[in-house]
Every structure is written in C-alpha cells, then in structure tokens.
Amino acid sequence: MRLLLYTSLLLALGTQCVAQEDTTRFFVEAGGVVATAQRTPFWLRANQFGTVPLENPFAFVKTGGQVTLGTNPRKAQLHLQGEVVANAGRFSSLLLPVASASFRYRRFEAYVGRKKEFFGLGDTLLTSGSYAWSGNALPLPKIQIGTRGFVPLGFTKGLFAVHAMMAHGWFINADSVKNSYLHQKAVYLRLGKPHWKVHFYGGVHHLAQWGGQWRNPVKGSNLTLENGKLPSDFGTFLTVFRAAEAPDPNAVSVFDALNRTGNHLGSIDAAIEWTTPKSNWLFYHQHPYEDKSGVFFVNFPDGLYGLRWRKSTPASSFAITQLNAEFLTTMNQSGYEITINRRRFDGADDYFVNYQYQEGWAYHQRVIGTPFITRRWDTQPQWYNIKGGPVQNTTISNNRVKMVYLGMCGQFSSNLTFVLRASYVQNHGRPVLTDPAFPLSQTSLFLKLTKTISNAKGIYVTGKLSLDRGQWLPSSAGGLISFLKVLR
C-alpha cells in the first residue's frame, strides 16, 4: 500500500474505490436529505467535515474547485482550493469548508486557510474515523508547513523516510473561551524501501488548544484570571510546544497551573503494510494520550485498531475492492482516580473533556476526533443531563466506548459502485462517576450507491441510506440523493 496524499488528506495511509476530487478542476453538486426523525442519521453526518446539518429535512448545493499554477512538480507551484456548501432547512447555513492557498516546492508544502484533512496512520476511505482528527468537524483555519508525503532520507539510501508537519490555527467563537489557538504537529517515519513488500510506520501526533479570552471571567478568582485573558505570548507558545508546565503558576489559570498550559491530546501511531501482487494489507493502531499517563501507555489497551484489505488488480464486473475492520476502545483511561501531585501518573483521563475549554475537543458543534465520542446534544433527549465525570454537564457526555466497525466498498459494474458501513457501540459514559443507566448500546448502518450517468460529461448520481437503532442516539432511518457535475 502507498501513502495516499491527495489535496485534502495528510498523514494518512489509505486508498480510494472511486475517483476523488483531486483529479477534477471544478464541480457542482445538489441534493437533499430526509429522515424519519429530526436528527440526521449518524452515518449521513459523521466524518463529513461538519457540512451536513444535524437536523433534517434539508436541501443542499455545494460547489468547488482547484487550480494549480505551475505545471512542473520539480519547480515551485501555487495551488488554490475552494468549496462552498449552502444548506436550506430548519437551520440554514452557508459554509466554507475549503479555502486555501498552498505553496509547493518538490516535497515541501506551506499553506494558509482551510483544508479537508485526516491525521493519523490508517485507512482514509472506509475508516470509522481517526482518533484525534477524523474529518468529523468543520476544518479549522490554519497556517501549516510540512512535507508532501513521505520524503526519503538520502543518507539511508531510501531505507527511512519521514513525513512531518506543524500548524498554527484558530478556534473561532468557541463556547467558554473565544479566539483560542490550535497548536498541531506530527512526525512519522517509514521503514522500508519503496519497492519492498513490507513497510513499517510509526509516529506521534500532538494537538493543543491554548490562549483565548474567557467569555464570562469569574471576578476575584484564579479560575479564569481577573480579566479572563489567557496568556498567548511567544513564551506561552514555547510552553505549549513542549507540553510543559507553566513557569509561573500565578500567571495562568488554575486549570493551566494544575495541568499543562492548554488542552493537550494526540495519538501515538503504528502501522504495518504488506503488498502482494493482487492485494494490499494494512494493520494500524492509534494510541490516545491526554497527559503523561497516556504517553507512557498507562491507559493501554485504549485506542483504535484497524485491519484493511485492498484489491490491487482492476475489475470490470462485480468485485469487492476493499474491506475494513476496526475496533475502538476508550474504557481504561488510566484508571478512575484523580490525584494531583501525589503519584507519577494521574488517572481518569476523561478524553476530549476540558474544564477550561468547556466545549471540549469540538468545533462548530462537532467532535474533532472520532465521532463515537459524543456530545450530550447528539443523544436521545432523556440523556441530555445524564450523570458522568467529576464535573457534570460538560459538552462531551460520553467518552468511554467499545466499538466494532465493518466497512466494504466495491462495484456492481464499471459504472455502479457501492459502499457499506456498519457499527455497533457500547457507550459507558465518563470515568469517575457513571450514570446507572450505562451501558447504552447503538447500531448504525449505511449504504451508498454511485451511478455514472456519463463519464465523458462528468455526470454522477448518488444515493445514500442510513439507519440508527439503539438506546443512545435517536432512532432514525433516512436517505440522501444528489447529482454531481464535474468540469474537468
């Protein structure tokens, strides 16, 4: 298997069953969604970069395109991308999920703006979603520098290759703290020359939300600082970069003094890839961390485990071209005890929850990481105020899950493709305090069919069906139909 890096995907191993937008110049798509319940079914909205409304029915129109100035990839290039999505329904919206300008020079890229991205070692087409950054939320505006794919280290004669990036971004209009920043960096290594049948991958993805202004600072309290302004100077950036403790605890909020400056999280990833003449296999693991206990694997076996098979030979008739199986567990969380400065590792990691940035690891009402860690407002109404965690009523109400997922894609013929998804989840709430109603189970199913009306004219029609049944999400069955016109 090769590293797939089309314009909107970085640091992700994967492939595709059908052609993607990186091969097009411009497109326009129109369609609509309707379901039996007001809440849009899970697999119609999950991992759609925050562009699918949470409530239906609605109609949508999206258009976008890209232009590359400079045709020689060995020389400097300027790549421009844009996409606009208009939704008309109970809550109409106009979204700009993609708007970026990228400077490229050989294997280096720097960009400013928004892009559709996945981060983490794993499959990109059929995955249930990477742990820390899944493509579930609207992309954050960023300034980013990094490599384009894995770059061989010349002194190793291609035995080792590196893929790295660093970004500075902005959380705009968050709930409790406005105008906070994103710090993001990742480095991955590949062991194995390009022509080898087996490759080994490993790396670290680090994220932090920091700085900003409290919307409602508590007067006379160090919980939020007197004026509500969290430090955001260059010295604080260096502290966030190193994930270090604040040099002066009195200059930061009590949250930053007890933990690290900012809300830190990420994943430690590993993957093995095996290529045969007819297929490609990938086994991958993304191990979560939010503090030093996760870095030292005290929370093992938490994480995402995946196995992907992909057919390498082309087919003109019915064929299954890719299969994915994934298992996600976040049950351990380094135990149930919270003890500050009393032992080497603290427990109750409480994934994606932060008491300073109270929206948690979310942006524009969507979880940034795996969509199976859920906000309270995504559940059935009776669970909006469900108990859990040392602090009640946080935005993230469920982060202890066990999930099994299966995905399949293929074709009935050369002009009719399909995608199947099925997930089963046991939801266990949050660590420390758990509501006696837990565990609550949930099953979600999905089918997508894409028909090529005219390949020469770039006309396609897509139908999607999705079903939710269980105790956690609202039970619903719904569908989507859309028409796509590609201008090559």
mmCIF file of C-alpha atoms in Angstrom, residues 3 106-108 146-164 188-194:
data_model
loop_
_atom_site.group_PDB
_atom_site.id
_atom_site.type_symbol
_atom_site.label_atom_id
_atom_site.label_comp_id
_atom_site.label_asym_id
_atom_site.label_seq_id
_atom_site.Cartn_x
_atom_site.Cartn_y
_atom_site.Cartn_z
ATOM 1 C CA LEU A 3 0.678 6.703 1.179
ATOM 2 C CA ARG A 106 9.087 19.498 -4.682
ATOM 3 C CA ARG A 107 8.305 17.557 -1.471
ATOM 4 C CA PHE A 108 7.618 20.666 0.660
ATOM 5 C CA GLY A 146 5.251 20.247 6.159
ATOM 6 C CA THR A 147 6.275 17.573 3.723
ATOM 7 C CA ARG A 148 4.108 16.210 0.934
ATOM 8 C CA GLY A 149 4.024 12.541 1.714
ATOM 9 C CA PHE A 150 6.990 10.549 2.965
ATOM 10 C CA VAL A 151 10.345 12.019 1.955
ATOM 11 C CA PRO A 152 13.249 9.514 1.756
ATOM 12 C CA LEU A 153 16.284 10.336 3.886
ATOM 13 C CA GLY A 154 19.089 10.313 1.349
ATOM 14 C CA PHE A 155 21.817 9.215 3.718
ATOM 15 C CA THR A 156 19.832 5.998 4.396
ATOM 16 C CA LYS A 157 19.515 5.236 0.657
ATOM 17 C CA GLY A 158 15.732 5.160 0.939
ATOM 18 C CA LEU A 159 15.565 2.805 3.908
ATOM 19 C CA PHE A 160 13.962 5.505 6.068
ATOM 20 C CA ALA A 161 11.507 8.214 5.033
ATOM 21 C CA VAL A 162 9.936 10.998 7.103
ATOM 22 C CA HIS A 163 6.593 12.777 6.929
ATOM 23 C CA ALA A 164 6.218 15.814 9.203
ATOM 24 C CA TYR A 188 6.015 9.911 11.117
ATOM 25 C CA LEU A 189 8.735 7.542 9.979
ATOM 26 C CA ARG A 190 8.605 4.786 7.394
ATOM 27 C CA LEU A 191 10.997 1.843 7.483
ATOM 28 C CA GLY A 192 11.406 0.034 4.185
ATOM 29 C CA LYS A 193 12.477 0.976 0.699
ATOM 30 C CA PRO A 194 9.682 1.879 -1.750
#
